[in-house]
C-alpha positions as a Python dict, from the first residue, in 0.01 Angstrom:
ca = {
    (1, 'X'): (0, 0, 0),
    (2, 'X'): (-28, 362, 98),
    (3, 'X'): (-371, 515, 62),
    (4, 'X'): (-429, 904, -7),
    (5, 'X'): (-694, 1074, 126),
    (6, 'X'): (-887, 1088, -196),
    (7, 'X'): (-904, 732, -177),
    (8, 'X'): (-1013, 692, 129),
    (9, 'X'): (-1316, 911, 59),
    (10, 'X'): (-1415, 701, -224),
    (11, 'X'): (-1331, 401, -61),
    (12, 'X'): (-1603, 508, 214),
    (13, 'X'): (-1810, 657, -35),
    (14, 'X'): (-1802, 289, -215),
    (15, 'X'): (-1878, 119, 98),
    (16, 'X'): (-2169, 327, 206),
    (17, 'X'): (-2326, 304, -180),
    (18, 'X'): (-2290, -77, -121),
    (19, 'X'): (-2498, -52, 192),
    (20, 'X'): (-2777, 163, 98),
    (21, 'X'): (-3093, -8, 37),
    (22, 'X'): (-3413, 34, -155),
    (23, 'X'): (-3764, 43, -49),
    (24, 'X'): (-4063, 10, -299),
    (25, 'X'): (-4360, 122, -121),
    (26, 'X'): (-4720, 89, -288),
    (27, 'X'): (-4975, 359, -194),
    (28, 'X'): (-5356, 248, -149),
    (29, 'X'): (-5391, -62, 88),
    (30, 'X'): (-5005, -65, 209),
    (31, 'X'): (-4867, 294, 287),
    (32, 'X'): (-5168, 482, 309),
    (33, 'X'): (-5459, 402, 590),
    (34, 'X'): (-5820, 272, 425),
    (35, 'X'): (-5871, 632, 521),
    (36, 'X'): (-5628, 737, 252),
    (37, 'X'): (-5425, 896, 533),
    (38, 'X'): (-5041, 867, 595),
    (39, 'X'): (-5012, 672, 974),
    (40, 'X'): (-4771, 860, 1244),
    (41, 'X'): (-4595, 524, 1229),
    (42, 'X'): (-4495, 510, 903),
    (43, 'X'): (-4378, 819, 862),
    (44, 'X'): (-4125, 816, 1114),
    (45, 'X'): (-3997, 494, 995),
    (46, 'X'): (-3936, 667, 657),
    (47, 'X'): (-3797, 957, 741),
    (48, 'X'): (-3515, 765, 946),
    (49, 'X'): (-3464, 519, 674),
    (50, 'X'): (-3403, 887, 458),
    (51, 'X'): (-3203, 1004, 744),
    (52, 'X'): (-2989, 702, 696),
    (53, 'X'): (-2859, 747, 353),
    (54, 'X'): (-3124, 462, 213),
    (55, 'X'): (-3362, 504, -111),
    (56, 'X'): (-3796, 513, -57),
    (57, 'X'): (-3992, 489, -372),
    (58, 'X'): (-4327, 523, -392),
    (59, 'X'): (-4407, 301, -634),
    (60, 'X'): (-4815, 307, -753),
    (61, 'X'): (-5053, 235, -1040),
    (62, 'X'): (-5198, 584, -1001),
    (63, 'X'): (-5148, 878, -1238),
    (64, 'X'): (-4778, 1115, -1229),
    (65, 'X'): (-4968, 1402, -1120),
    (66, 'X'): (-5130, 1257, -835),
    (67, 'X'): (-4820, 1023, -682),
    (68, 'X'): (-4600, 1300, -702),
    (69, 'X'): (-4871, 1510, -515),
    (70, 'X'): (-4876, 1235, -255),
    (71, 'X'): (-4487, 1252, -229),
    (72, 'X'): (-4494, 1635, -151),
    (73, 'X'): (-4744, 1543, 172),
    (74, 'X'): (-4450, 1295, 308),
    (75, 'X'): (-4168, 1545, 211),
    (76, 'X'): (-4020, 1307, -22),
    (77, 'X'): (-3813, 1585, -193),
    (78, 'X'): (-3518, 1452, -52),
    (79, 'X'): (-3206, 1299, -287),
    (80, 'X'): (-3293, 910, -331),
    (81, 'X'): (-3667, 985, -325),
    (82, 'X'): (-3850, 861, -645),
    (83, 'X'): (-4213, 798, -779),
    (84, 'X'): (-4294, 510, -987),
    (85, 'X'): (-4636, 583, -1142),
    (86, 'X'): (-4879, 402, -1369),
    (87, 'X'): (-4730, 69, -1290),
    (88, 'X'): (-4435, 155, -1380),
    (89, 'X'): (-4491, 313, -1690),
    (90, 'X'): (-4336, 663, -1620),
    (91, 'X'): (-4065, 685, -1315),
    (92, 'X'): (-3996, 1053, -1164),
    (93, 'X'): (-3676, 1189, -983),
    (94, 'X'): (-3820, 1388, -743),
    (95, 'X'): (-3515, 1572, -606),
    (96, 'X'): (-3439, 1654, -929),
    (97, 'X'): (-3790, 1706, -1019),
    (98, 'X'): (-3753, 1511, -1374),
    (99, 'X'): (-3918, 1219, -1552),
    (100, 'X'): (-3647, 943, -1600),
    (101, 'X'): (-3819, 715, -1798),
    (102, 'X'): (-4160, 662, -1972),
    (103, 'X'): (-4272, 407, -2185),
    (104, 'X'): (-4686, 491, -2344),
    (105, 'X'): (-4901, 266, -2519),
    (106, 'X'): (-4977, 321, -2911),
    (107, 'X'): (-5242, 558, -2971),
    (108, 'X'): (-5471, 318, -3179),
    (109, 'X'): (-5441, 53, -2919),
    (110, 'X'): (-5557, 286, -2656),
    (111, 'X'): (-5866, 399, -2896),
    (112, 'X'): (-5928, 0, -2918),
    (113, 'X'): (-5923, -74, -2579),
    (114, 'X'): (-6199, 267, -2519),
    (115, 'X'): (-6404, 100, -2824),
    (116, 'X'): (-6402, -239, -2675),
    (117, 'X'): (-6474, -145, -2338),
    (118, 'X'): (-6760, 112, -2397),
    (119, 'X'): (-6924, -208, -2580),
    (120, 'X'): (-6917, -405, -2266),
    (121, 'X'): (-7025, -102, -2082),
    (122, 'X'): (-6770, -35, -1901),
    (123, 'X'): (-6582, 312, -1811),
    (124, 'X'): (-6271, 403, -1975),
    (125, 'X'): (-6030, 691, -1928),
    (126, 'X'): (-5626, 770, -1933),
    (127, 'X'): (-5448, 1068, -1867),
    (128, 'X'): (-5288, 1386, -2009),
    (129, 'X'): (-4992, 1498, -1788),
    (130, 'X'): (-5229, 1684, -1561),
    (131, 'X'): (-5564, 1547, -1573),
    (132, 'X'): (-5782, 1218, -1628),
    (133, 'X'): (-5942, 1181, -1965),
    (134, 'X'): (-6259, 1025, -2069),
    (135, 'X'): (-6560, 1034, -2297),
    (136, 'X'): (-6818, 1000, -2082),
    (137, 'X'): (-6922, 1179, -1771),
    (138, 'X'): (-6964, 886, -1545),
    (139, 'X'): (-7023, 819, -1147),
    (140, 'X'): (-6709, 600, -1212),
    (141, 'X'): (-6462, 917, -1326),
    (142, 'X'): (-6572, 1152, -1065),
    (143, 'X'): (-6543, 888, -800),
    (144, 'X'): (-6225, 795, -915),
    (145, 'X'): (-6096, 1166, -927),
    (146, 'X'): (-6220, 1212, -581),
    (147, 'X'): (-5945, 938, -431),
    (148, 'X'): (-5658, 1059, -671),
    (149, 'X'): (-5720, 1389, -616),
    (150, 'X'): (-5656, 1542, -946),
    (151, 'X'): (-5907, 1636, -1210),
    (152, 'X'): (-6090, 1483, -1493),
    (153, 'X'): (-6201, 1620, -1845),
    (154, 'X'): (-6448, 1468, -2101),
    (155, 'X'): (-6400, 1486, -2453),
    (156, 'X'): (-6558, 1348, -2808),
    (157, 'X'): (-6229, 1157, -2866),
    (158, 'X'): (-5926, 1073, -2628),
    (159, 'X'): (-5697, 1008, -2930),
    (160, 'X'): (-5786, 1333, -3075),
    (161, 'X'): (-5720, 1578, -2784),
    (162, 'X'): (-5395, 1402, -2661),
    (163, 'X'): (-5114, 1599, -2769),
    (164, 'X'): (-4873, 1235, -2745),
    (165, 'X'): (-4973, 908, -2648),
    (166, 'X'): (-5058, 846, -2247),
    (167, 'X'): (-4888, 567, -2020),
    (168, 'X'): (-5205, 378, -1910),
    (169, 'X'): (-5557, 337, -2011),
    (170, 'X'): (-5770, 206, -1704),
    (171, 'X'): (-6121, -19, -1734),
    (172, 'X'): (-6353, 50, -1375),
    (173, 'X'): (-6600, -79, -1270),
    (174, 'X'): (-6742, -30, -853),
    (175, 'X'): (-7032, -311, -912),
    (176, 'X'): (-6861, -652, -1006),
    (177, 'X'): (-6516, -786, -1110),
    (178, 'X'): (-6652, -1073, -1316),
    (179, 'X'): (-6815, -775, -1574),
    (180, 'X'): (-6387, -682, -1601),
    (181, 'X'): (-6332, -1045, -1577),
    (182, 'X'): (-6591, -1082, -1903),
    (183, 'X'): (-6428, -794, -2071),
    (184, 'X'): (-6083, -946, -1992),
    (185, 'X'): (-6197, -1243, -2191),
    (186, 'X'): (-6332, -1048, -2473),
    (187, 'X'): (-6087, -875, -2573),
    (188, 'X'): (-5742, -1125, -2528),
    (189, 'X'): (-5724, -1196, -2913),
    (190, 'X'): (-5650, -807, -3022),
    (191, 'X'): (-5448, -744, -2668),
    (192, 'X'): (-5226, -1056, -2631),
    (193, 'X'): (-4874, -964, -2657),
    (194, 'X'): (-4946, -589, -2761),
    (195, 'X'): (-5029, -462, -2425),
    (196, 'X'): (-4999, -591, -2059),
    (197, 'X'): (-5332, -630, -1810),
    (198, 'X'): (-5372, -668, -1478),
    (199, 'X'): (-5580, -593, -1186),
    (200, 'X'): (-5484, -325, -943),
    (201, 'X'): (-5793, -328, -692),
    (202, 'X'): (-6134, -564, -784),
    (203, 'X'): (-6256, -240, -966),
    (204, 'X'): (-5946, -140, -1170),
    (205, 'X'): (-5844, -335, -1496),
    (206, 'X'): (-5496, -137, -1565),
    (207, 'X'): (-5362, -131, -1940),
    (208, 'X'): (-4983, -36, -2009),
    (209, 'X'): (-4743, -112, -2230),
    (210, 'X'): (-4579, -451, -2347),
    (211, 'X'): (-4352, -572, -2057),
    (212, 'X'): (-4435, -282, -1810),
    (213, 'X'): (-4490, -322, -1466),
    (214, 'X'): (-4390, -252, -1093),
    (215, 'X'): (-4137, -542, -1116),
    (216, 'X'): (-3956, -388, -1413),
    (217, 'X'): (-3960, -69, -1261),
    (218, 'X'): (-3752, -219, -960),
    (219, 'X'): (-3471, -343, -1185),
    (220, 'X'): (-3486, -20, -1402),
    (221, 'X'): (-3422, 189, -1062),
    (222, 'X'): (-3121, -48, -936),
    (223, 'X'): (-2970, -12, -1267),
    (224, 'X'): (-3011, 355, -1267),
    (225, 'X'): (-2919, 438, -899),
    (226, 'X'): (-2632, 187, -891),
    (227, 'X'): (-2856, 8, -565),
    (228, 'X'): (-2776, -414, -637),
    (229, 'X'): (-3141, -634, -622),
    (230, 'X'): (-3006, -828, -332),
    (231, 'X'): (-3028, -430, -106),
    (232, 'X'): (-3416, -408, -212),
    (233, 'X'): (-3736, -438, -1),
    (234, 'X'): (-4121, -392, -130),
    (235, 'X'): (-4418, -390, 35),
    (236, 'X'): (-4776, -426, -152),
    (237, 'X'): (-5126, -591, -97),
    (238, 'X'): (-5285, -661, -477),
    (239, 'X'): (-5195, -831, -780),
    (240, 'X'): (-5026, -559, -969),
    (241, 'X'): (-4787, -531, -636),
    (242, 'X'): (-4659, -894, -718),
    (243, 'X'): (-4417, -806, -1043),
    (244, 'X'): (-4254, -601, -771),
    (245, 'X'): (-4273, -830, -462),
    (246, 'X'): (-4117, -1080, -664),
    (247, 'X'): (-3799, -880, -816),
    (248, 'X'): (-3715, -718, -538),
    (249, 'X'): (-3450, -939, -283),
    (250, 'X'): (-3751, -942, -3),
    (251, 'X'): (-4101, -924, -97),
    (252, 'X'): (-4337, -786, 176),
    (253, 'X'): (-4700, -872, 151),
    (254, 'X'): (-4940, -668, 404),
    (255, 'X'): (-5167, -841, 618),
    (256, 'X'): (-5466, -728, 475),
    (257, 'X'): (-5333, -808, 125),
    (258, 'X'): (-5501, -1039, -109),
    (259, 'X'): (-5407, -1396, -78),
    (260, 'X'): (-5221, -1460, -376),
    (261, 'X'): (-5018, -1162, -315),
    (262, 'X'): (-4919, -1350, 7),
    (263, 'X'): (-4819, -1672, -146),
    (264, 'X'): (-4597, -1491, -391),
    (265, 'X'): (-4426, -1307, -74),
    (266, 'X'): (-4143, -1373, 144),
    (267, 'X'): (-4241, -1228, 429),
    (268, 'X'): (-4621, -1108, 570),
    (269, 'X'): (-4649, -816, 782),
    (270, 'X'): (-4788, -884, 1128),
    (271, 'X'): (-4957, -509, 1159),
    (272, 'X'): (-5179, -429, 865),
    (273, 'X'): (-5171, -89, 611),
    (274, 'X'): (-5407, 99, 901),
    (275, 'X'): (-5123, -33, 1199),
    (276, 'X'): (-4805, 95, 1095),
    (277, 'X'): (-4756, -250, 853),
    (278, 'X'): (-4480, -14, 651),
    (279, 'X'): (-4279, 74, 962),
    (280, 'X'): (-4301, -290, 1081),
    (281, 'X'): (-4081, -387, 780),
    (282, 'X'): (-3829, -69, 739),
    (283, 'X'): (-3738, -143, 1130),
    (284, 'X'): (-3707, -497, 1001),
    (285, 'X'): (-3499, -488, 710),
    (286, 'X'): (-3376, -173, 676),
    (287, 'X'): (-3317, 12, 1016),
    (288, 'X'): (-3215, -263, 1192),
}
């Protein structure tokens, strides 16, 4: 069968689209150092897994604003660079610099879950596309603002200055998990099946949307980049990490990652997120 030229670039083109692979990387605890820092390590790995033709995602229950500011500091810029935010409520091209998808929670559920929560006194706030939003002036908001790096405003009434309804509500608190735990418990019979919880760190009770999170982010992002689930790797260390450990083909859990983020792995790093734990498994199952 002859073969022109034209199809021989699209037959390599199809053979090196069949190769590429994804990598699902979450932030605090597996890419960045307890210090918040990117390691030397890591990215060297990444940038040779870009180098390579493959796909790095930064995928993270922290605010748009701040992952993509994150993603600047690496250079991911770069075609097949993308940020996963909120848990996978919003995703974000970011060599095309555009949101590609975005699902928010309903505005009277997220006034509900502020209600409920300042009850059980505990802080509440979401997000505008720039900033984090909250009633109260807390130690917990300007903490929190501190590590994400962006900044926080306090208003009478969330629902009332948003201009359209936000991705994620999040419930902290620094002093004790079983006061989330409590609140958890509290409030199941108005948030069963309307919204999805989970626990991102022992302080952060994240709130999104019905049938959001990191692991449906992963298939979203095959299906839009054309990447299979059997070419996709990701690495994470707590509970909101497992949705995505478990879609992806092989599911990294760091070393210093909570235990039942380990059992739900396939493989366990051997260096930790402050040894180079992300390199470790791009040499391993993507580089190699």
């Amino acid at each position: 069968v002859w073969i022109s030229d034209s199809d021989d670039a699209l037959e390599e083109l199809m053979e090196k689209e069949k190769n590429t692979k994804a990598v699902f990387l979450d932030l605090d605890g597996t890419l960045f150092t307890d210090e918040k820092t990117f390691s030397a390590g890591n990215c060297q790995a990444i940038e040779e897994a870009l180098a390579a033709g493959h796909h790095i995602v930064i995928s993270t229950g922290r605010p748009l604003a701040s992952a993509i500011m994150q993603a600047k500091e690496l250079g991911f810029t770069k075609k097949g660079c993308f940020v996963i935010s909120f848990n996978g409520g919003e995703i974000y091209d970011m060599y095309r610099k555009k949101s590609i998808f975005k699902k928010p929670l309903a505005m009277p559920l997220v006034r509900r879950i502020f209600d409920e929560a300042l009850q059980c006194g505990l802080h509440c706030q979401t997000y505008s596309d720039s900033e984090i939003v909250t009633e109260h002036d807390t130690e917990e908001v300007k903490h929190y603002s501190s590590i994400v790096k962006i900044p926080y405003k306090v208003v009478p009434d969330v629902t009332a200055f948003l201009k359209s309804e936000p991705v994620k509500v999040l419930v902290v608190n620094y002093e004790n998990k079983e006061h989330l735990r409590d609140y958890l418990e509290k409030t199941a019979d108005f948030a069963d099946g309307k919204i999805n919880r989970f626990f991102s760190s022992n302080e952060y009770l994240e709130h999104v949307a019905p049938g959001i999170d990191k692991g449906s982010a992963v298939r979203f992002l095959c299906e839009y980049t054309g990447i299979p689930l059997c070419n996709t790797i990701a690495a994470g260390d707590a509970e909101n990490d497992i949705s995505m450990i478990r879609a992806a083909h092989i599911g990294c859990a760091m070393r210093n990652a909570e235990e039942e983020v380990k059992q739900a792995a396939d493989y366990i790093t051997e260096n930790d997120n402050n040894h180079d734990g992300v390199a470790e498994i791009i040499h391993k199952f993507v580089l190699k």
